[in-house]
Short mmCIF file of C-alpha atoms and ligand atoms in Angstrom, two decimals:
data_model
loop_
_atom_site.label_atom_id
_atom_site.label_comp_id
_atom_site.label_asym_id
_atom_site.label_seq_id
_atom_site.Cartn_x
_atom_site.Cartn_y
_atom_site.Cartn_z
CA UNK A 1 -31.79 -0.66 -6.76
CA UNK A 2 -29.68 -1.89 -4.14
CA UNK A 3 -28.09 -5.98 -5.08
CA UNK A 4 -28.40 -9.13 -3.44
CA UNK A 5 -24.90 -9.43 -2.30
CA UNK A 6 -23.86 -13.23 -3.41
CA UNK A 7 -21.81 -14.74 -0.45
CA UNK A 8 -19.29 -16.66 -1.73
CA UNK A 9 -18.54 -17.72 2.03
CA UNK A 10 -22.03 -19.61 2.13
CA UNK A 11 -21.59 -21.35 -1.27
CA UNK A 12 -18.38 -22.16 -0.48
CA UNK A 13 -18.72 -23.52 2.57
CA UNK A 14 -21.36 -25.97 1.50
CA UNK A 15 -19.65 -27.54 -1.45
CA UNK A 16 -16.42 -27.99 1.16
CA UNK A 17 -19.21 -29.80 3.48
CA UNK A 18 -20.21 -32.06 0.53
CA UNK A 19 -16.56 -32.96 -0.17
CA UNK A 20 -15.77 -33.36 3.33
CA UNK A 21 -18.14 -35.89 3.62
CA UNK A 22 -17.13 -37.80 0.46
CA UNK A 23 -13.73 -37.79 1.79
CA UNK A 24 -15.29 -39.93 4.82
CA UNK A 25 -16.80 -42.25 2.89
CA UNK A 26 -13.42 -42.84 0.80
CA UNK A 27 -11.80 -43.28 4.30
CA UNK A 28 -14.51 -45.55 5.88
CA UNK A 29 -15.36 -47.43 2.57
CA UNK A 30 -12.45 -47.61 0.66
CA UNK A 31 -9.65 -47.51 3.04
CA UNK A 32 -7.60 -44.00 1.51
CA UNK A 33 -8.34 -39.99 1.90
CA UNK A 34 -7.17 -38.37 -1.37
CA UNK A 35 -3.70 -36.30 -1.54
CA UNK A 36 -3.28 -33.52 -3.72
CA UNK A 37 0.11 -32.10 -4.18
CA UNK A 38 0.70 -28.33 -4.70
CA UNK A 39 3.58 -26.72 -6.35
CA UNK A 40 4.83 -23.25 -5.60
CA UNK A 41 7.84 -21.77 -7.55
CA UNK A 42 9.36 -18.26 -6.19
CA UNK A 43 7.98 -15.71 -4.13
CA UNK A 44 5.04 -14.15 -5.85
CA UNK A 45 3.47 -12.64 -2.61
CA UNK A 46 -0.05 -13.43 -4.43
CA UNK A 47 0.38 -17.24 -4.92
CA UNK A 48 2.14 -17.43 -1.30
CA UNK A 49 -1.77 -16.25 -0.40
CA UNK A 50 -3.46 -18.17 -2.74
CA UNK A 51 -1.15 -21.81 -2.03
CA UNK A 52 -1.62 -21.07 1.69
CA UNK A 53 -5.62 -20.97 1.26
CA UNK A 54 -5.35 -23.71 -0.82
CA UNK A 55 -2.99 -26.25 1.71
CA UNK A 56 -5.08 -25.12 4.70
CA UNK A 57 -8.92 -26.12 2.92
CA UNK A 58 -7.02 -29.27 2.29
CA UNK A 59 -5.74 -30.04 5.63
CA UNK A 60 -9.41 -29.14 7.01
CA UNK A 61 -11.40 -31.04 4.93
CA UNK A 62 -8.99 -34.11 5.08
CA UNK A 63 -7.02 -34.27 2.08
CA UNK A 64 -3.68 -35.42 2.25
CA UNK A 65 -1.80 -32.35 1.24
CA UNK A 66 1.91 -32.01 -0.08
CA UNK A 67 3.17 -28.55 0.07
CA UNK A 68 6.77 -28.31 -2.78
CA UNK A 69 7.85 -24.59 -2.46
CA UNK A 70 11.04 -24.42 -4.77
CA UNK A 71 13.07 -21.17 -5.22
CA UNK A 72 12.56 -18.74 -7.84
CA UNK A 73 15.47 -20.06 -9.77
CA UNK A 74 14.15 -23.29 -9.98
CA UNK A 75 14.92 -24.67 -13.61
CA UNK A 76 12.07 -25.74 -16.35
CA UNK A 77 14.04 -29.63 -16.08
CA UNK A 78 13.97 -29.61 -12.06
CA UNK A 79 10.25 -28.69 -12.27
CA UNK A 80 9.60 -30.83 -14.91
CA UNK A 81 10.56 -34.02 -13.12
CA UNK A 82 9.13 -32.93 -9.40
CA UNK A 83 6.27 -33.17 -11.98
CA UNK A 84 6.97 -36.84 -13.78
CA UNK A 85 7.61 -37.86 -10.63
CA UNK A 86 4.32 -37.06 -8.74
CA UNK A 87 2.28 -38.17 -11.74
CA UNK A 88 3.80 -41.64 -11.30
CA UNK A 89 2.88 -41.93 -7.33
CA UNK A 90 0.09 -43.74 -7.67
CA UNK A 91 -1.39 -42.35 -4.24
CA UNK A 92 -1.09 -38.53 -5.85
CA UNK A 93 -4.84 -37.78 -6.74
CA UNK A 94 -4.28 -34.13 -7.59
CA UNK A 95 -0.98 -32.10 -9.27
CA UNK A 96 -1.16 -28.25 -8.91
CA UNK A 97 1.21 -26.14 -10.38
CA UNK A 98 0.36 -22.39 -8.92
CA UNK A 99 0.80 -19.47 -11.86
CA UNK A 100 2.88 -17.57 -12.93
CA UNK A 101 6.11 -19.42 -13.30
CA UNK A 102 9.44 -17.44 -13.21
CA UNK A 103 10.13 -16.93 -17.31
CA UNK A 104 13.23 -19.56 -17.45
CA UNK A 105 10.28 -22.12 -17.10
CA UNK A 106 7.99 -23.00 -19.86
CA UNK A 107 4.67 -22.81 -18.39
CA UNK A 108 2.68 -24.72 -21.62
CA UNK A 109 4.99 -27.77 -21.36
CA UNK A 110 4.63 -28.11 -17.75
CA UNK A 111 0.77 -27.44 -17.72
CA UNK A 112 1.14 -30.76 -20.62
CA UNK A 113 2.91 -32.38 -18.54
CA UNK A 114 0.67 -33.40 -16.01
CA UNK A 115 -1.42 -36.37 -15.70
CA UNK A 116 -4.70 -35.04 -17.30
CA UNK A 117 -6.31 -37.50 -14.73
CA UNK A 118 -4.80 -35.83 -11.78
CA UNK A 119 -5.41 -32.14 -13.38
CA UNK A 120 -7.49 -30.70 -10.77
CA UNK A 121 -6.98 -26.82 -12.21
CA UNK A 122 -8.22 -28.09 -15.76
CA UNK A 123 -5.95 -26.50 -17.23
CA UNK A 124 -4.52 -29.78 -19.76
CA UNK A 125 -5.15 -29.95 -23.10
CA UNK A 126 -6.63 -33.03 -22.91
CA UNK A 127 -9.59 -31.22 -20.26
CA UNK A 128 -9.82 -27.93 -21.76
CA UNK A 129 -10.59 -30.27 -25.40
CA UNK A 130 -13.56 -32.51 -23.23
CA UNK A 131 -14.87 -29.26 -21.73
CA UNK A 132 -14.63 -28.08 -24.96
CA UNK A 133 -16.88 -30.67 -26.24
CA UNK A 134 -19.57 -30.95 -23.45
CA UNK A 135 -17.74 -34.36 -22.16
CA UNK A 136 -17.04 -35.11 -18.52
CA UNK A 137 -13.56 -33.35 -17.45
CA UNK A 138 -11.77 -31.54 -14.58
CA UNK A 139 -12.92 -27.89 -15.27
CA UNK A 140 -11.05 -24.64 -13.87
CA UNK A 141 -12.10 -24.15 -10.18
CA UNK A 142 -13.29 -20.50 -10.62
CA UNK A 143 -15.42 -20.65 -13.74
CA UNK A 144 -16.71 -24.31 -12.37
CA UNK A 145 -17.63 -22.36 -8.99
CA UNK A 146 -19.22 -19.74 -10.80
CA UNK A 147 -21.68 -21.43 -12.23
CA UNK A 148 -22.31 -23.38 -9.05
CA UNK A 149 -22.76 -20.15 -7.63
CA UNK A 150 -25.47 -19.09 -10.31
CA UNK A 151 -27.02 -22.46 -9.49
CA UNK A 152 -27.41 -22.61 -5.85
CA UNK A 153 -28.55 -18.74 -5.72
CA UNK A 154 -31.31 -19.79 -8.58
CA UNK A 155 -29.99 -17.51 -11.22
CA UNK A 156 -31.36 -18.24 -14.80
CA UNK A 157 -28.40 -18.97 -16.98
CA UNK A 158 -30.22 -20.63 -19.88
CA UNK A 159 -31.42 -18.44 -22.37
CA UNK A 160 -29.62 -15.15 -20.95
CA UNK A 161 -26.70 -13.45 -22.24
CA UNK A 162 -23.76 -13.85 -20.68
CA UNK A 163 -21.03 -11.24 -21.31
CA UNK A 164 -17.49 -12.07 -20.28
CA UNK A 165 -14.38 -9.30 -20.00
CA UNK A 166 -11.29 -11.07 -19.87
CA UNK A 167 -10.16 -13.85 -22.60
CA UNK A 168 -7.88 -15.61 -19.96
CA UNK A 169 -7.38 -19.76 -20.31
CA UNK A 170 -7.94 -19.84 -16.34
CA UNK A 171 -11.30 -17.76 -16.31
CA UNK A 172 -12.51 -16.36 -19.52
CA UNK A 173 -12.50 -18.52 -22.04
CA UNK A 174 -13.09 -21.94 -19.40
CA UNK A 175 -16.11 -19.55 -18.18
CA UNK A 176 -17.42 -19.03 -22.01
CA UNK A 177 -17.56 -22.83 -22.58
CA UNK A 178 -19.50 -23.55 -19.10
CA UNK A 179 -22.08 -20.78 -19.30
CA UNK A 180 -22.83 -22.25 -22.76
CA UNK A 181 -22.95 -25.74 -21.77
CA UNK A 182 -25.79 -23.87 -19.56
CA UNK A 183 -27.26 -22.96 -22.38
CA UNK A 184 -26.85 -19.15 -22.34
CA UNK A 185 -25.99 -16.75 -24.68
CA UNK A 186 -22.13 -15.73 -24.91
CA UNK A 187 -20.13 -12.66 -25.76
CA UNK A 188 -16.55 -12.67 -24.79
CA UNK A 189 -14.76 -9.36 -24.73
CA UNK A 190 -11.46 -7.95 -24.58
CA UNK A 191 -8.48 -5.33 -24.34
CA UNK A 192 -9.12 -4.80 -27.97
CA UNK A 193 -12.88 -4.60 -28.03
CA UNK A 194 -15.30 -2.00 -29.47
CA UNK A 195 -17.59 -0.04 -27.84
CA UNK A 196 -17.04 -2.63 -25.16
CA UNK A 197 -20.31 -0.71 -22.64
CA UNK A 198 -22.50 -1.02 -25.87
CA UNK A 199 -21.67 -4.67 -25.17
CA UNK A 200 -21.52 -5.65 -21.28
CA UNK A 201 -25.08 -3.31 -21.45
CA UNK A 202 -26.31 -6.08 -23.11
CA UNK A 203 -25.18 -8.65 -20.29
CA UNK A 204 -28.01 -10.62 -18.53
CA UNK A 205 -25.05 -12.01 -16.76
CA UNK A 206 -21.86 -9.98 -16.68
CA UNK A 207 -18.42 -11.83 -15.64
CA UNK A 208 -15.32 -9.38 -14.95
CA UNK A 209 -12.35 -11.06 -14.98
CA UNK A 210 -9.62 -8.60 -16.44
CA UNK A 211 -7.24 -8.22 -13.64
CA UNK A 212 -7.86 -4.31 -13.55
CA UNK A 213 -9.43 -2.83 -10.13
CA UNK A 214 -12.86 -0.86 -10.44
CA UNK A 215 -12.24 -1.58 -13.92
CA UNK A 216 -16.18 -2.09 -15.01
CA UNK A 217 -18.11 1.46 -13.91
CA UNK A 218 -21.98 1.47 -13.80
CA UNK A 219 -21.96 2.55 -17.32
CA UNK A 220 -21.17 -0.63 -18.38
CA UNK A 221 -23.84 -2.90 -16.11
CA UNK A 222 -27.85 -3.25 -17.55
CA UNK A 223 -30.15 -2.37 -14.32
CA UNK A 224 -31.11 -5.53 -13.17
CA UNK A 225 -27.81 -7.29 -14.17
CA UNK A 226 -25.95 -10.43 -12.17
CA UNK A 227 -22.60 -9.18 -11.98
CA UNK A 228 -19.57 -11.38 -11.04
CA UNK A 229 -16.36 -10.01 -9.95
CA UNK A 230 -13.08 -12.74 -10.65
CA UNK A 231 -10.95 -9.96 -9.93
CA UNK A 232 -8.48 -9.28 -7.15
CA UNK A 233 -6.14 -6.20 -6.91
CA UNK A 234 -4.54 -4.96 -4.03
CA UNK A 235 -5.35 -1.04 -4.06
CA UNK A 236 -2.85 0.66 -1.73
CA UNK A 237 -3.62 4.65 -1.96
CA UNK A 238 -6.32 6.01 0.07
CA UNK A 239 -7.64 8.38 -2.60
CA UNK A 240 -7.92 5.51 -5.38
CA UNK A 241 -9.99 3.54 -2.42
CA UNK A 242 -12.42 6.22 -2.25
CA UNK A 243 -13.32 6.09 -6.26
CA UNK A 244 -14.50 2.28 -5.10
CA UNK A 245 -16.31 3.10 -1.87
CA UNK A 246 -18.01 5.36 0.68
CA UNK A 247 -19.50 5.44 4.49
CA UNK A 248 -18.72 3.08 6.65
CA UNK A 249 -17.21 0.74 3.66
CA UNK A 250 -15.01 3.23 3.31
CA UNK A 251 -13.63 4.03 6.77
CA UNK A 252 -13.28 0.03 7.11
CA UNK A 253 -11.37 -0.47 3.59
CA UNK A 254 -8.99 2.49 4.76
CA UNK A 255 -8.18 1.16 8.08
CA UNK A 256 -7.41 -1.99 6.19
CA UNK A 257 -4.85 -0.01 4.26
CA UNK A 258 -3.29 1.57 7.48
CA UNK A 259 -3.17 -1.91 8.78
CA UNK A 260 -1.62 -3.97 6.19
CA UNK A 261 -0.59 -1.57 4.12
CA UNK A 262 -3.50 -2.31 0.87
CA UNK A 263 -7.16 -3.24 0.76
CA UNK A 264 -8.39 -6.11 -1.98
CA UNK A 265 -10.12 -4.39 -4.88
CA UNK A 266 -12.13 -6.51 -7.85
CA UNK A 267 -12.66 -5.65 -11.45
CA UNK A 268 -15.78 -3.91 -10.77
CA UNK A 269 -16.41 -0.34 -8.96
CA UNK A 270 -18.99 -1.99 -6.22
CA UNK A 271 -20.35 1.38 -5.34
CA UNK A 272 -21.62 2.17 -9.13
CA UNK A 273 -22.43 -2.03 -9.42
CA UNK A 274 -24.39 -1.95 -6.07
CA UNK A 275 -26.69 0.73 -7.49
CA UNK A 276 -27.82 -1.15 -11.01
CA UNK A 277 -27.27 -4.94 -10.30
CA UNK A 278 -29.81 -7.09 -9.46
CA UNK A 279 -27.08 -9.80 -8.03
CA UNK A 280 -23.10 -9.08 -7.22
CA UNK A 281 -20.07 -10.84 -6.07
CA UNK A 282 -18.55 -9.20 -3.12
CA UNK A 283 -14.83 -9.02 -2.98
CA UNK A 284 -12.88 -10.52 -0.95
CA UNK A 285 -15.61 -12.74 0.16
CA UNK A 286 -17.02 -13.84 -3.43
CA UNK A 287 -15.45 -15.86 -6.19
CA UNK A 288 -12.33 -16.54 -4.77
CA UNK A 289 -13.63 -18.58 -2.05
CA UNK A 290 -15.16 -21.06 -4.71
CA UNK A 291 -12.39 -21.20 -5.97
CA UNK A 292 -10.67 -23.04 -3.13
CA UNK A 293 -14.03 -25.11 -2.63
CA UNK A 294 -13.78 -26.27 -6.22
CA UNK A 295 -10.48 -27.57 -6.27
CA UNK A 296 -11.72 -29.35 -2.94
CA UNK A 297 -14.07 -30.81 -5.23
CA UNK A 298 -12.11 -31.70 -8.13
CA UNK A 299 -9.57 -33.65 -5.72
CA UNK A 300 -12.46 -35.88 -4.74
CA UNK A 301 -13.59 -36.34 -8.47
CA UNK A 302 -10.63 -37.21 -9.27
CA UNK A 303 -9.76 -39.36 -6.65
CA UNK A 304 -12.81 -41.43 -7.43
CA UNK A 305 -12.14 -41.55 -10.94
CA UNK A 306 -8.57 -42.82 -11.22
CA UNK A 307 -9.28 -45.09 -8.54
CA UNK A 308 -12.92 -46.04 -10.61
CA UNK A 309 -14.93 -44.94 -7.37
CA UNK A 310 -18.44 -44.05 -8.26
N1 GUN B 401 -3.09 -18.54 -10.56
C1 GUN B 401 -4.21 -17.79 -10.49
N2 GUN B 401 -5.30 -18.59 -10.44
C2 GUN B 401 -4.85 -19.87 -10.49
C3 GUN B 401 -5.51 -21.14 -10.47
O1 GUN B 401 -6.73 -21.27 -10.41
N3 GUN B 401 -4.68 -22.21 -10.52
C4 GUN B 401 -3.33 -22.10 -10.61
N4 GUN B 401 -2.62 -23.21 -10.67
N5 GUN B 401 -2.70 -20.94 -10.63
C5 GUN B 401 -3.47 -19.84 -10.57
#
């Protein structure tokens, strides 16, 4: 079997469209274009990526963004009132404070901090509690995108099993609550896990979000499986490249090494997942990309919603 490779460029690209066209009709119609601020602490060479992708969708789609990049020494007081104060600017739509924080800085009491109307990661109490409980809420961009990936490439997700690796509160738990508001079947699995292949083998649906690379082998992945790959790892040495993939993927992902010095790896080996899955998640070019589209999305939710915008 050779997979449907899942383009999370596509996918992505449409649900920006959609929001960039709400964003239009909040402009034309109501007279604002929503602003979501974005909050970087240190130098973690990961979330400079991932805040950059983020500012830039914003900026294209016509958000109003706000860039605060404080140094790594930043206290938990000094980031707790950059906080306070965006949640009381009325014309803030959107608060997003990237992870990790530097340890001086209590990342729970921040995360509570924010105004759970203007939590566009999901990541609040008060959201995680409504998505909890099937009510409306801002949901985590990359589970939320997952499942609108599932969707728009016609995937069944009611009545399968859905196996999850990875218990995180940004993907794996978020993801466990979504695919069984869908209906599926849910497993979640973890470091400490039996027999964890007698498990994902199982997996209609298989989500790999443990933050190892080429962590899930073939032996873990049911022929015929939809496999979905959250992670990304920068692999640097050639020979550890070549355990993930061959040809002419191979020569490209090592003159991407030469070049910049690493190549992006996910969770999953894509060689050994390309020859039993039915449907996989390329990376880069997969999840991550919904993830930016999602908080695109969740900016215009909850623009409308504060501002009582159907
Ligand atoms: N770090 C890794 N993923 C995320 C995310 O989705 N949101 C935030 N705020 N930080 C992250």
């Amino acid at each position: 079997m050779t997979s449907r490779i899942l383009s999370g460029k596509i996918i992505a690209d449409a649900i920006k469209a959609e929001a960039a066209y709400e964003i239009k009709l909040l402009e034309s119609g109501h007279g604002f274009r929503p602003c979501l601020a974005v909050v970087r602490i240190g130098e973690d060479p990961a979330s400079a990526v991932y805040v950059g992708s983020k500012v830039k969708a914003s900026e294209e789609l016509g958000i109003i963004s706000e860039h605060y990049h404080l140094g790594s020494e930043t206290s938990h007081s000094e980031l707790l009132a950059l906080v306070q104060s965006l949640n009381q600017r009325d014309e803030v739509d959107g608060i997003l404070v990237q992870l990790p924080l530097p340890p001086q800085i209590n990342a729970s009491e921040i995360l509570e901090t924010i105004d759970p109307a203007k939590d566009v990661d999901g990541f609040h109490p008060f959201n995680v509690g409504r998505l909890t409980q099937g009510e409306k809420a801002l949901v985590p961009c990359t589970p939320a995108g997952i499942i609108e990936m599932l969707k728009r490439s016609n995937i069944q997700i009611a009545g399968q099993h859905a196996v999850i690796v990875g218990r995180s509160n940004i993907v794996g738990k978020p993801m466990a609550m979504l695919l069984l508001q869908e209906n599926a079947t849910v497993t979640i699995c973890h470091s400490r896990t039996k027999d964890l292949g007698a498990i994902t083998r199982q997996a209609d649906i298989l989500v790999a979000a443990i933050g190892r690379a080429g962590f899930v082998r073939g032996e873990h992945i049911r022929e015929g499986a939809t496999v979905i790959d959250v992670g990304i790892n920068n692999v640097s040495d050639p020979q550890l490249a070549g355990e993930f993939f061959n040809g002419e993927d191979l020569e490209k992902r090592l003159a991407t090494i030469e070049k910049r010095g690493f190549t992006l790896v996910g969770d999953v080996n894509p060689t050994e997942a390309m020859a039993k899955a039915a449907n996989f998640t390329p990376v880069p070019g997969g999840v991550g990309l919904l993830t930016v589209a999602m908080l695109m999305k969740n900016t215009v939710d909850a623009a409308k919603r504060r501002r009582r915008i159907n």
